[in-house]
Each structure stands twice: as structure tokens, then as C-alpha cells.
XYZ file of C-alpha atoms in Angstrom:
685
model
C -28.040 83.262 -94.688
C -26.639 82.176 -91.891
C -29.669 79.630 -91.217
C -29.400 78.889 -95.123
C -25.529 77.590 -94.323
C -26.643 75.784 -91.179
C -29.068 73.660 -93.346
C -26.326 73.214 -95.626
C -23.558 72.259 -93.294
C -26.575 69.749 -91.552
C -27.352 68.286 -94.648
C -23.799 67.917 -96.108
C -23.175 65.610 -92.395
C -26.355 63.892 -92.494
C -25.500 62.855 -96.432
C -21.799 61.592 -95.054
C -22.808 59.784 -92.916
C -25.673 57.737 -94.627
C -22.198 57.538 -97.032
C -19.757 56.148 -94.505
C -22.865 53.708 -93.200
C -23.470 52.777 -96.444
C -20.246 52.219 -97.126
C -19.122 49.976 -93.929
C -22.666 47.646 -95.419
C -21.032 46.932 -98.561
C -17.874 46.428 -99.152
C -15.831 45.357 -102.181
C -12.890 43.382 -103.577
C -10.400 41.325 -105.514
C -11.008 38.619 -103.114
C -13.337 37.359 -100.387
C -12.103 35.021 -98.385
C -15.012 33.061 -96.535
C -13.857 31.014 -92.819
C -11.185 31.708 -90.728
C -9.234 28.454 -90.858
C -5.757 28.374 -90.891
C -6.610 27.588 -94.589
C -8.684 30.756 -95.032
C -6.158 32.703 -93.130
C -3.279 31.603 -94.947
C -5.406 32.187 -98.748
C -5.562 35.926 -97.073
C -2.897 36.442 -96.185
C -1.144 35.322 -99.563
C -3.413 37.130 -101.640
C -3.091 40.525 -100.130
C 1.217 40.008 -100.508
C 0.804 39.100 -103.840
C -0.944 42.638 -104.186
C -5.103 42.309 -104.204
C -7.614 44.007 -102.412
C -9.069 40.762 -99.571
C -11.116 40.653 -96.759
C -11.360 37.548 -94.718
C -14.811 37.063 -92.955
C -15.126 34.557 -89.783
C -18.139 33.079 -88.881
C -17.756 33.281 -85.383
C -15.932 35.236 -83.067
C -12.618 32.761 -83.443
C -9.717 32.728 -86.165
C -7.516 30.034 -86.341
C -10.375 27.032 -86.176
C -8.466 23.804 -85.268
C -4.813 25.149 -85.231
C -5.985 27.893 -82.139
C -8.221 25.645 -81.297
C -6.378 23.293 -78.885
C -4.435 20.866 -81.554
C -1.408 21.754 -80.647
C -0.016 18.450 -81.544
C -0.207 18.852 -84.987
C -1.066 16.096 -87.181
C 1.274 15.671 -89.595
C 2.045 12.166 -91.548
C 5.143 13.587 -93.193
C 7.080 17.115 -92.798
C 8.600 17.129 -96.334
C 5.357 17.270 -98.072
C 4.280 20.586 -95.370
C 5.365 23.433 -97.713
C 4.960 26.777 -98.431
C 3.360 29.712 -95.836
C 2.385 26.376 -94.067
C 6.059 25.361 -93.349
C 6.631 28.867 -92.334
C 3.881 29.407 -89.950
C 5.610 26.181 -87.924
C 9.088 27.483 -88.621
C 7.339 30.705 -87.027
C 6.095 29.088 -84.156
C 9.621 27.566 -83.788
C 11.019 31.384 -83.446
C 9.082 31.878 -80.473
C 10.191 28.579 -78.654
C 13.862 29.181 -79.495
C 13.745 26.654 -82.551
C 14.476 26.186 -85.515
C 10.619 24.907 -86.255
C 8.120 23.113 -84.185
C 4.863 21.473 -84.479
C 3.903 21.060 -80.934
C 2.364 24.758 -79.310
C 0.144 26.398 -77.116
C -3.133 27.581 -79.143
C -2.632 31.060 -78.070
C 1.008 31.252 -79.817
C -0.784 30.089 -82.904
C -3.422 32.909 -82.163
C -0.597 35.004 -81.735
C 1.373 34.130 -84.587
C -2.249 34.639 -86.444
C -2.537 37.643 -85.552
C 1.050 39.006 -86.443
C 0.224 37.775 -89.877
C -2.957 39.599 -90.286
C -0.919 42.944 -89.339
C 1.102 42.427 -91.412
C 0.031 42.809 -94.860
C -2.615 45.013 -93.600
C -5.265 42.685 -93.243
C -9.252 43.617 -93.057
C -10.843 41.086 -90.934
C -14.630 41.048 -89.965
C -15.543 38.501 -87.655
C -19.273 36.807 -85.961
C -20.979 37.105 -90.221
C -22.144 34.426 -91.356
C -23.888 33.795 -94.624
C -26.847 34.443 -95.738
C -27.471 34.447 -99.420
C -25.365 34.316 -102.568
C -26.149 36.372 -105.738
C -25.195 33.751 -108.996
C -24.546 35.618 -112.596
C -23.471 33.605 -115.446
C -21.875 30.738 -113.612
C -20.449 32.940 -111.416
C -20.340 34.183 -107.686
C -21.708 38.447 -108.166
C -21.455 38.594 -104.527
C -22.415 37.456 -100.743
C -24.891 38.902 -97.974
C -23.425 38.132 -94.617
C -25.370 39.141 -91.025
C -24.150 39.757 -87.616
C -26.501 36.435 -85.170
C -25.878 38.594 -82.048
C -27.979 41.292 -85.145
C -30.289 39.586 -87.254
C -31.679 42.606 -89.316
C -31.582 42.830 -92.946
C -30.524 47.002 -91.997
C -27.359 45.249 -90.259
C -26.251 42.674 -93.558
C -23.562 42.799 -95.376
C -22.881 42.666 -98.621
C -19.724 41.699 -100.157
C -18.598 41.964 -103.829
C -15.234 40.226 -105.239
C -13.951 38.957 -108.550
C -13.314 35.774 -106.894
C -14.374 33.453 -103.882
C -12.536 31.531 -102.072
C -14.741 28.852 -99.262
C -12.266 28.121 -96.289
C -14.456 26.692 -93.697
C -14.761 23.339 -92.486
C -18.921 23.284 -93.134
C -18.337 24.738 -96.933
C -21.113 26.662 -96.531
C -20.180 28.849 -99.578
C -19.653 26.091 -101.646
C -23.491 24.617 -101.037
C -25.145 27.908 -101.226
C -23.915 29.177 -104.430
C -24.765 25.524 -105.886
C -21.979 23.525 -106.227
C -22.470 19.652 -106.124
C -21.007 18.063 -102.356
C -21.728 14.865 -100.800
C -21.903 13.781 -97.200
C -20.881 10.535 -95.436
C -19.210 7.505 -96.974
C -19.328 6.457 -100.179
C -19.843 2.429 -100.536
C -16.561 0.736 -101.882
C -18.199 0.474 -105.196
C -18.570 3.659 -106.143
C -15.190 4.703 -106.624
C -13.243 1.183 -106.787
C -12.079 1.545 -102.981
C -11.371 -1.001 -100.076
C -11.227 1.141 -97.092
C -14.114 3.288 -97.736
C -17.615 2.320 -96.217
C -19.039 0.350 -93.125
C -16.425 -1.345 -91.494
C -15.928 -2.857 -87.444
C -12.597 -2.336 -86.045
C -10.666 -3.709 -83.369
C -9.127 -0.563 -83.411
C -10.757 2.281 -81.091
C -13.179 -1.050 -79.948
C -15.392 -1.943 -76.608
C -14.716 -4.850 -74.672
C -16.794 -7.638 -75.580
C -19.972 -8.354 -73.180
C -20.886 -4.866 -72.534
C -25.026 -5.429 -72.052
C -27.052 -2.302 -74.554
C -30.029 -1.875 -72.418
C -31.114 0.193 -69.854
C -31.911 -2.786 -67.791
C -29.594 -4.973 -68.571
C -30.457 -7.980 -70.413
C -34.297 -6.903 -71.337
C -34.232 -5.086 -74.587
C -37.747 -3.469 -73.827
C -35.788 -0.766 -71.568
C -34.503 0.391 -74.042
C -30.940 1.199 -75.124
C -28.598 2.901 -72.975
C -27.882 6.510 -74.000
C -25.411 7.268 -76.739
C -26.507 4.038 -78.632
C -28.430 4.111 -82.503
C -30.556 1.799 -83.096
C -30.057 1.092 -86.931
C -28.538 -3.314 -88.057
C -24.742 -3.275 -89.055
C -25.136 -3.343 -92.257
C -22.648 -5.278 -95.299
C -18.768 -4.328 -95.055
C -18.146 -1.493 -97.373
C -21.658 -0.064 -97.972
C -22.169 3.532 -97.769
C -23.768 6.077 -96.196
C -24.561 9.301 -94.218
C -23.256 8.707 -91.205
C -20.395 11.362 -90.508
C -17.235 10.351 -88.655
C -17.193 11.380 -84.796
C -16.561 14.590 -83.618
C -15.161 16.396 -80.753
C -13.139 18.827 -78.711
C -8.778 18.961 -78.191
C -8.580 19.703 -75.086
C -5.396 22.021 -73.292
C -5.225 20.727 -70.166
C -2.717 21.183 -68.024
C -1.445 19.328 -64.280
C -0.065 22.414 -62.868
C -1.715 23.602 -60.270
C -0.260 27.104 -60.750
C -1.937 27.453 -64.045
C -4.596 25.393 -63.519
C -8.777 25.720 -63.720
C -10.581 23.053 -61.890
C -12.893 20.637 -63.847
C -16.734 21.417 -62.361
C -19.869 19.675 -62.744
C -21.476 21.257 -65.749
C -24.787 22.536 -66.700
C -27.021 20.011 -67.776
C -24.558 17.232 -66.584
C -26.488 13.597 -67.095
C -24.641 10.828 -65.054
C -26.650 8.240 -67.249
C -24.216 9.112 -70.801
C -21.607 7.551 -68.710
C -23.663 4.537 -68.149
C -21.794 2.665 -71.072
C -18.757 3.699 -69.635
C -19.559 2.727 -66.244
C -20.387 -0.807 -67.656
C -17.229 -0.474 -69.327
C -14.690 0.056 -66.703
C -16.828 -3.403 -64.502
C -16.294 -5.910 -66.572
C -14.182 -8.478 -64.482
C -12.415 -9.824 -67.565
C -10.726 -6.868 -68.375
C -9.717 -6.449 -63.795
C -5.952 -5.982 -65.064
C -6.439 -3.339 -66.904
C -8.422 -1.828 -64.263
C -5.847 -2.452 -61.799
C -2.777 -1.005 -63.519
C -4.678 1.912 -64.736
C -1.484 4.552 -66.325
C -0.078 6.795 -68.627
C 1.788 4.713 -71.556
C 4.012 5.782 -74.006
C 3.515 5.759 -78.008
C 6.677 5.107 -80.162
C 5.736 8.657 -81.370
C 6.044 10.121 -77.428
C 2.641 10.903 -76.994
C 1.145 9.115 -74.058
C -2.277 7.519 -73.520
C -4.484 6.793 -70.575
C -4.741 3.083 -70.346
C -8.121 2.604 -69.942
C -11.503 1.750 -72.253
C -12.257 5.537 -71.511
C -9.116 6.714 -72.307
C -7.401 9.359 -73.962
C -4.494 10.208 -76.117
C -2.589 13.162 -74.300
C 0.396 15.002 -76.582
C 2.970 16.977 -74.427
C 3.423 21.159 -75.796
C 5.456 23.632 -74.160
C 5.018 25.450 -70.293
C 3.509 21.512 -69.021
C 0.317 22.163 -71.686
C -0.692 19.067 -72.693
C -3.093 18.285 -76.120
C -5.906 15.254 -74.934
C -7.420 14.093 -77.963
C -9.976 10.862 -78.444
C -8.724 7.268 -77.249
C -10.315 4.118 -77.177
C -13.840 2.740 -77.329
C -15.374 5.517 -74.820
C -13.926 8.617 -74.858
C -14.289 12.449 -76.018
C -15.239 11.596 -79.009
C -19.689 11.824 -79.488
C -20.316 9.448 -82.041
C -23.151 9.853 -83.224
C -24.355 13.075 -82.724
C -23.360 15.067 -85.425
C -25.411 13.258 -88.621
C -27.858 16.733 -89.049
C -24.314 19.047 -88.383
C -22.980 19.673 -92.198
C -26.189 20.194 -93.456
C -28.151 21.892 -90.695
C -28.556 25.463 -90.202
C -26.901 27.595 -87.282
C -29.433 26.574 -84.742
C -29.183 23.299 -85.103
C -25.349 23.460 -85.104
C -25.664 25.544 -82.297
C -27.412 23.315 -80.577
C -24.698 20.530 -81.724
C -21.981 21.931 -80.814
C -23.190 23.034 -77.194
C -24.585 19.319 -77.125
C -20.701 17.721 -77.093
C -19.265 20.334 -75.411
C -21.370 19.209 -72.581
C -20.759 15.876 -72.845
C -16.993 16.780 -73.187
C -17.607 18.854 -70.198
C -19.469 16.442 -68.291
C -16.954 13.126 -68.779
C -13.970 14.721 -67.472
C -16.272 15.553 -64.344
C -17.404 11.868 -64.077
C -14.325 10.370 -64.632
C -12.921 12.436 -61.449
C -15.760 12.161 -59.722
C -18.128 9.382 -59.959
C -17.964 6.442 -57.055
C -18.203 4.000 -60.380
C -14.912 4.926 -61.529
C -12.054 3.157 -59.397
C -10.898 5.230 -57.212
C -7.434 4.965 -58.474
C -9.105 6.795 -61.987
C -10.720 9.819 -59.999
C -7.301 10.019 -58.476
C -5.231 10.513 -61.767
C -8.131 12.751 -63.114
C -8.542 15.479 -60.396
C -4.476 15.996 -61.044
C -6.017 17.650 -64.541
C -7.724 20.934 -65.210
C -7.700 23.288 -67.946
C -4.906 25.853 -68.156
C -5.986 28.707 -67.343
C -4.039 30.813 -69.974
C -5.811 29.506 -72.495
C -9.411 30.239 -73.850
C -9.696 32.695 -71.159
C -13.429 33.971 -73.011
C -14.000 29.946 -72.499
C -13.313 29.469 -69.254
C -10.191 27.282 -70.207
C -12.145 24.987 -72.393
C -11.623 25.061 -76.734
C -13.239 27.132 -78.522
C -13.048 25.060 -81.650
C -15.078 21.717 -82.176
C -13.294 19.336 -84.271
C -14.775 19.225 -87.346
C -13.544 16.457 -88.819
C -15.314 15.882 -91.851
C -18.729 17.923 -93.070
C -19.934 18.427 -96.546
C -17.386 17.183 -99.006
C -17.595 19.288 -102.984
C -17.492 16.763 -105.749
C -15.431 18.813 -108.034
C -13.771 18.283 -111.524
C -11.447 15.041 -110.220
C -12.611 13.649 -106.715
C -9.467 11.508 -104.682
C -10.124 8.470 -103.582
C -8.081 6.045 -101.989
C -6.321 5.423 -105.197
C -4.532 9.007 -104.983
C -3.326 8.140 -102.179
C -1.662 4.589 -102.328
C 0.349 5.789 -105.643
C -2.428 3.944 -107.656
C -3.017 6.863 -109.997
C -1.155 9.938 -109.722
C -2.053 13.484 -110.763
C 0.401 15.808 -112.587
C -1.905 19.152 -111.948
C -0.971 18.760 -108.034
C -0.303 21.742 -105.815
C 0.052 20.478 -102.116
C 0.777 16.908 -100.691
C -0.878 14.642 -98.427
C 0.997 12.139 -96.324
C -1.374 11.535 -93.386
C -2.289 7.705 -93.226
C -6.039 7.323 -94.342
C -8.100 7.816 -91.002
C -11.418 7.984 -89.946
C -12.865 7.602 -86.439
C -16.155 6.043 -85.571
C -19.310 7.019 -87.375
C -21.657 4.879 -85.027
C -22.129 2.898 -81.687
C -24.751 -0.021 -82.323
C -26.011 -3.461 -81.127
C -23.504 -6.341 -82.720
C -24.470 -9.701 -81.250
C -26.239 -8.486 -78.432
C -23.382 -6.492 -77.362
C -21.933 -2.773 -77.759
C -20.024 -1.899 -80.679
C -18.073 1.148 -82.600
C -18.829 1.018 -86.342
C -16.456 3.111 -88.717
C -12.934 3.420 -87.495
C -9.966 2.997 -89.941
C -6.185 3.363 -90.056
C -4.511 2.987 -92.880
C -0.741 3.682 -93.458
C 1.977 3.464 -95.294
C 2.192 5.054 -98.258
C 4.078 7.993 -99.570
C 3.165 11.727 -99.440
C 0.782 11.701 -102.740
C -0.080 15.364 -104.508
C -3.725 16.746 -104.278
C -4.802 17.781 -107.570
C -6.102 21.369 -108.368
C -9.416 19.772 -110.183
C -9.862 18.472 -106.314
C -10.640 22.423 -104.574
C -12.184 23.762 -108.066
C -16.034 23.192 -108.829
C -16.806 22.152 -112.137
C -17.481 25.049 -114.186
C -20.523 24.790 -114.808
C -20.909 24.932 -111.744
C -19.330 28.147 -110.355
C -16.654 29.735 -111.897
C -14.788 31.629 -109.369
C -14.942 30.261 -106.310
C -11.925 27.409 -104.876
C -12.737 24.834 -101.526
C -9.892 23.858 -100.149
C -11.023 22.332 -97.222
C -14.181 20.755 -97.987
C -12.412 19.496 -101.462
C -13.489 17.095 -103.848
C -12.544 13.497 -101.929
C -14.192 10.763 -101.382
C -14.726 9.583 -97.354
C -11.607 7.541 -97.192
C -9.020 9.741 -98.934
C -10.240 13.054 -96.959
C -9.385 11.109 -93.572
C -6.326 11.536 -95.000
C -6.295 14.437 -96.701
C -8.292 16.430 -94.063
C -5.088 17.862 -91.640
C -4.222 21.253 -90.806
C -1.354 21.610 -92.509
C -2.423 20.461 -95.669
C -5.601 22.822 -95.403
C -2.980 25.810 -95.230
C -0.805 24.662 -98.079
C -4.516 24.230 -100.275
C -5.327 27.935 -98.923
C -2.414 29.568 -100.103
C -2.432 27.399 -103.283
C -6.164 28.446 -103.823
C -5.146 32.395 -103.112
C -2.590 32.007 -105.603
C -4.597 30.656 -108.028
C -7.364 33.400 -107.660
C -5.164 36.394 -108.043
C -3.232 34.633 -111.281
C -7.220 33.943 -112.663
C -7.363 38.233 -111.716
C -4.892 38.791 -113.697
C -5.552 36.871 -116.987
C -9.769 37.330 -116.788
C -9.946 33.970 -116.848
C -12.305 31.684 -114.917
C -10.170 29.493 -112.202
C -10.828 25.944 -114.038
C -9.036 27.484 -117.115
C -5.711 29.044 -115.242
C -2.283 27.826 -116.218
C -1.438 24.775 -113.791
C 1.437 24.511 -114.540
C 2.629 28.284 -114.086
C 0.748 27.482 -110.790
C 2.955 24.986 -109.660
C 5.906 26.874 -110.321
C 5.204 29.885 -108.769
C 3.937 28.183 -105.758
C 7.917 26.262 -106.175
C 9.310 29.320 -106.710
C 7.871 31.538 -104.617
C 6.910 29.724 -101.270
C 6.619 32.807 -99.052
C 4.750 34.794 -101.565
C 7.231 37.956 -100.579
C 9.410 37.360 -103.776
C 12.121 36.374 -101.570
C 15.061 33.305 -102.177
C 13.430 29.533 -101.408
C 15.370 27.492 -99.105
C 16.889 24.070 -100.869
C 15.566 21.503 -98.565
C 17.076 18.109 -99.621
C 15.370 14.539 -97.758
C 17.178 11.304 -98.449
C 14.882 10.029 -100.229
C 15.321 12.542 -103.439
C 17.760 10.212 -105.534
C 18.430 13.384 -107.875
C 20.474 15.439 -104.828
C 21.358 12.389 -102.972
C 24.783 9.830 -103.447
C 24.781 7.264 -100.866
C 28.158 5.362 -99.970
C 28.217 2.321 -98.199
C 24.879 0.338 -96.446
C 23.067 2.149 -94.467
C 19.276 0.684 -93.283
C 16.447 2.080 -94.736
C 14.031 3.251 -91.561
C 10.667 4.806 -91.368
C 9.833 8.085 -90.173
C 12.213 11.254 -89.865
C 11.509 13.919 -91.736
C 10.547 12.665 -94.960
C 9.031 9.198 -95.220
C 12.256 7.453 -94.431
C 15.685 8.044 -92.695
C 18.715 6.350 -92.949
C 21.174 5.523 -90.103
C 24.267 2.659 -90.050
C 25.986 1.555 -87.049
C 28.597 3.837 -86.140
C 32.473 2.684 -86.843
C 36.151 4.284 -85.806
C 37.151 3.422 -89.815
C 33.958 3.535 -91.345
C 33.978 4.851 -95.103
C 30.356 4.586 -95.448
C 28.784 7.991 -96.205
C 26.022 9.839 -97.515
C 26.041 13.333 -99.578
C 23.774 15.861 -100.294
C 24.168 17.979 -103.218
C 21.947 21.577 -103.708
C 21.504 23.584 -106.446
C 22.609 26.528 -105.768
C 20.996 29.240 -107.951
C 21.784 32.557 -106.094
C 24.778 33.889 -104.870
C 24.821 34.494 -101.060
C 25.143 33.365 -97.978
C 23.079 30.201 -96.470
C 22.697 28.655 -93.421
C 22.987 24.863 -93.446
C 20.966 22.304 -90.880
C 20.858 18.784 -90.851
C 17.763 17.119 -89.845
C 17.752 14.559 -87.003
C 15.477 11.398 -85.777
C 15.982 11.747 -81.911
C 17.400 8.255 -82.002
C 17.892 7.045 -78.078
C 21.457 5.281 -79.541
C 23.028 7.862 -81.632
C 26.990 7.746 -81.559
C 28.502 9.958 -79.241
C 29.544 12.255 -82.326
C 27.986 13.006 -85.334
C 31.146 14.175 -88.236
C 29.859 16.013 -91.049
C 31.845 17.527 -93.913
C 31.092 20.714 -95.477
C 31.845 20.976 -98.719
C 32.082 24.608 -100.493
C 34.255 26.213 -103.520
C 36.491 22.754 -103.334
C 37.032 23.626 -99.303
C 35.628 21.048 -96.655
C 35.245 22.283 -93.261
C 34.649 19.529 -90.737
C 32.021 19.848 -87.791
C 31.509 17.506 -85.214
C 28.070 17.398 -83.452
C 28.001 16.073 -79.519
C 24.794 14.362 -79.933
C 24.264 14.309 -75.912
C 23.158 17.962 -77.412
C 20.593 16.604 -79.700
C 18.983 14.162 -77.241
C 18.325 17.285 -75.099
C 16.061 18.795 -77.780
C 12.651 17.954 -77.225
C 10.796 16.837 -80.032
C 10.776 12.769 -80.093
C 9.854 13.338 -83.304
C 13.068 14.767 -84.205
C 15.110 18.302 -84.911
C 17.474 20.728 -86.626
C 20.932 21.798 -86.398
C 22.406 24.119 -87.094
C 26.040 23.268 -89.092
C 26.840 27.091 -89.920
C 26.994 29.552 -92.433
C 28.537 29.378 -95.483
C 28.897 32.057 -98.179
C 28.215 30.122 -102.202
C 28.509 31.253 -105.630
C 25.671 30.386 -108.021
C 26.601 27.333 -109.834
C 28.989 25.651 -107.748
C 28.361 22.437 -106.226
C 28.331 22.436 -102.408
C 27.999 19.143 -100.524
C 27.113 18.200 -96.663
C 29.067 14.414 -96.262
C 27.551 12.130 -92.941
C 30.361 9.844 -92.561
C 29.712 6.677 -90.940
C 31.964 7.318 -88.461
C 32.164 6.592 -84.382
C 32.920 5.166 -81.453
C 29.075 3.036 -81.011
C 25.671 3.089 -81.544
C 24.125 4.588 -84.848
C 24.503 7.385 -87.155
C 21.320 8.926 -88.803
C 21.836 10.497 -92.409
C 17.689 12.529 -92.882
C 17.487 15.725 -94.491
C 19.347 18.967 -94.798
C 17.977 22.214 -95.860
C 20.699 25.352 -97.135
C 18.459 28.488 -95.714
C 19.974 31.861 -97.362
C 20.787 33.879 -93.967
C 18.133 36.224 -92.925
C 15.195 34.897 -94.741
């Protein structure tokens, strides 16, 4: 009898173990998010907040994509266009640094904020599992199969079943494996009636004239220098399958107490930088070489003034975001063509080649005798921040995949949408950055080396991104949303492809997925107006009362008395200024619509204007009771961010349907008065 009991007990234990193992290899949830990018984290967080079971799968080991991978100087375009949980992310960054919100940050701070969000909702995250298979039935994804690349055996694969799927990868792997149409490269201008797509030879981020392309100068038979392609320059605007260059956003510092030195990397090959050496030796550029220095751009960022340059944006605690700048820099032009459709081994090789190239470039500029001494001396003052990317020795853990696959969905966003010639009514997010493409190839033109593909087109207002651009065609997949590799032409994607926008679209995609599940509909069939209203009324996905943001460009809520000048930039597209005068009667008034009784803290945005009046006179009127607030601008000028910052005007108890007003006066002793954006934020939110 005792023996029988032991046998039965052993059987039960073995069965339980087998069941536990089976469950660990199979997951069934409402929503599966594939890709732990910024969009993926926000999407998964949103779906969880809205009450659904969620799993987030990251094919690599790190979460957050570029937002945690070195891109600490956020590419915004227009802060007013950043809404919902994306704006909340930058508010949390601000809280970390003791400010209302902040858009520049250290990589580990971004990682910590995402970790907090994951813990808040108890989100299940699986790292280091990559897609190997997709099971579809009746036009919908039923399940996906993922593998651990360190244990690529069928016995360790995981099967994830879900009602809805979101592809939040930079590469669009789930979208592609699900049979959704996509494209890679540049369309010709004629395809969508554009003028800025396709082949384009620019003067910006360009090499100087006269650089010989051959290994032996003047001898074409000796072959081309490393990094120069053999293709001929095609007609302007022609399409091709070339992809804009990738690089790494580097977190470097000159703080010796927090610095790891730049050492000679493995696979170092100085021949990769022969082209840069030739650029530096051209006699006509001697003036630039001898005056090598760090200059300042209008937005406060810095750049190293030579043709092997870097765009340097300051971050807190003595750290920087180093980016590509100029004709020869961290962009590894022409080395990524195989990446979008490449298998995992191909991508791993390309990633490593970019890493070797970047580390080698930093070492070359600091040590090679062909580099002028003053440049070498300056480069040796820089090193990796040793408290960032510790597992990678201070080097960024995310390749900047600026563009890979792009879905061809229900609607393709194009240049016409960017410039406002076409307008969509089903917008679920806004884009505001310029149409931006890095170079796509380096070739010989008229016997000289030239970069091709750079485009920088600015000057348009924020515009909506169509819901149809993040959903596939219904006949291709009914339960997939794609907020990153969305449906856009090459040049339109160049405007949309910013981390805050991906966060916004991740939230929109997750909210749409929840609505589709609740309504029992395909993603293409949900009520988009209801989706837009949900995003407006519940921007933090937690049912809290939304803040009221009014920009000076909002004619329904802003009244201008007297002549104010309109200036580009600020919190929204523009800000207003006027010459301060002791007796000025010029005013700008902001009038919010209050839908709920409560206490609100009022914040006013100031562009960091160097010639602000000594004092800014503001009146906050609640229930017909005016309260004057005088702001000493010497404090504003110390706030830090060149692009501006928020100042609190105090807290006020406000009744529903009352008509409070914030009025900025043109009064002052000298200088300028600025009127930009105002926020009424419910206290405690």
C-alpha cells in the first residue's frame, strides 16, 4: 500500500512538473506586443491599464529601443504634438530631475522610468525571444512562435496565442511574417506625386569637392576606397531599394571621474577612415582645420567643426548625446541594405560592423597621426560614461535603425500629408518633425566622392497620422496593428519616425486593440471617432482627469490684444513676443473650458529668450477675482533647457463651467515679453 501511494505521489509530481513546463512554453493572452521599443512598452502598458491580459516580447535583451539606447536628446519637432502617455513619460523624466517635464535625459533614467511603468501594471515581459513562426487562420493571426537564440531548439520554443497582436519592432518582423504588404527603400517621386523622395544630391552633410575616391590617387584601376559604392548617380527623384544610414547615438562624457577611455577596438582597420584622412588634408579647408572648435547651434546643441564631425547635445550630469554630423561621421553609409529583410545572422553581422566602425572612428580621431594634433587632443578628452550601458562597456546597446520595412497599409502617408496638402480625419497621433532622411549612399560623382540621399525639409505645421496607416489591409490581416513600421512613403516616414511619435502611436494601437476585442470586430472595423475620443478623454489610460493645454496658436481659446510678433518655435509651432513697455496695454489671454470642479495648478511655458524683460506680469482670474503674478525672469534664464521650460503660476480652486483666464501683459521695463503655452493641470495628477 505504501509503495502504491509513493508511485501515485511521484506520478502526480511528474504530471505537475510536465504541466508547468508546458504552461511555460505556451501563453494565451488578450494582446501580444512584439517588440520592446518605446512604442512597445507604451502599447503594452496601455493595454494592461485598460484591463486586458498582455504579454510583451522583446527579441533582444534590452527594453526601450533608442529612448534608452543613447538617444537622450529627444527629436521632437513640436512638443505640443506629443500627447498622452508619451507626454507623461517626459513628465516623469522631469520629476526625476526636479522639473515639470524634461526632454533630455540619461539613458539609465529612461530605463528606470520604463521599469517603473512595467512594475506598476505587473506587465509580463519575455526578453531574448525572437520570432520564428506565425500561425494564421481566416485572415487573423492565431499564434506566434518565438525562440531563445541562445537555445535554438524546438523544445525550448514558446507559443503565444492572442486575440490581437501589435508589431512594435523597428524592423517589422511580425508584420512581414504575417503576410502583410510592405516596402523597403525609396519610392520614386512620381509614385505618390512627391518632390522630396528618391535620389537627392544635397549640399548638407556633404563632402567637400576634390576628394579622390581611389585607393591610389588618380588611378581608377586601383579600386575604390572603403565605404564608397560602385553605383552611378541616378536621376533626381528616382526610386531604389537603398536605405538611409544607421548609426549609434553615443553617451560620451568629458568628466574624468565617470569616464571609460576609448581604446582600439577589435577588428580595427584604419583603412576604413582613409577617406576622412583625405578630407582633412585638402589645402582649401586649412582654415576650417586650423580653427577646429565646438560651435553652438540655435537649439543649444554643439557640433565639432570639421568634415568628420559630431552633433553633440548636452544631457544632465556632464553627459552628451553624440550623433552624426557632416559629410563623414558616425553614419555608416551604404552598409545596411541587407538589414531590413536580413535573417538574424545577417543583422547580427551588420550590427557588429556598425559597432566596429563607430568605435574605430573615435579611436582614429584620437590617435591616428594623419589627424591634426588639435583634433586628436580634443577627442582624447572624451570617453564613454562608465555608469551607462555597463554590460556593453559604456557603448550604446541599440543600433539606430532609422528605417527598415514600411507597411503598405490601408492608407500611405506621403509628403502631401506632411505639408498639409492632404488632411486625414482619422488621426490617432500627430507628427511634427521635418521630412528628414540621412544619406543613403556614398558614390563617385564627376571623379569626386559624394554622399547622396540627405534631405532636410522643414517649415510645416503638425499634422495627423491616419489610423489607416497603422492597420494592414483587411484582406491581409485583421488583428494586427503596426505603430512603428507604419504605412508611409520614405520621405513621410522621415518626418514620422521619432520616438515620441512612436510612443503616441503605440498607445493608439493598444487602445484600438482593446476596442476591437470588446466590440468583437477586426481592427479595420472599429469606431475610429470613438477611439479618438477615448484618447482625448483618457490620455493616461487610467481614467484620471486630463489636463488642459492651450497654445497661443489655438484661436478658440486665445485672445490677442494689440500687435504681437509671431516667432517660430517654442512649445507649439509658434510663440508670441512684444517689446516690453511700462505702460503697455497689449495682452494675450488664455481661456480654458473647465469640465470638472477641482484644484488646478497653472503652468506657463517660456521660450528661453535671452532678452526677456526683467519681469513678466501675469494675471490669473478665477470667479472674477484677479490675482497678479510677477515672474522674475532672471530665474527663468537659469532654468537650463535652451528650448524653454515651464513656470508655475500657483494653484487655484476652479468651478465647473467657470471662465478662468490667464492674461500675459506686455508691461515691462525693457526687453521682450513672451506668450506661448499655458496648462491647467488637475492638482495631484
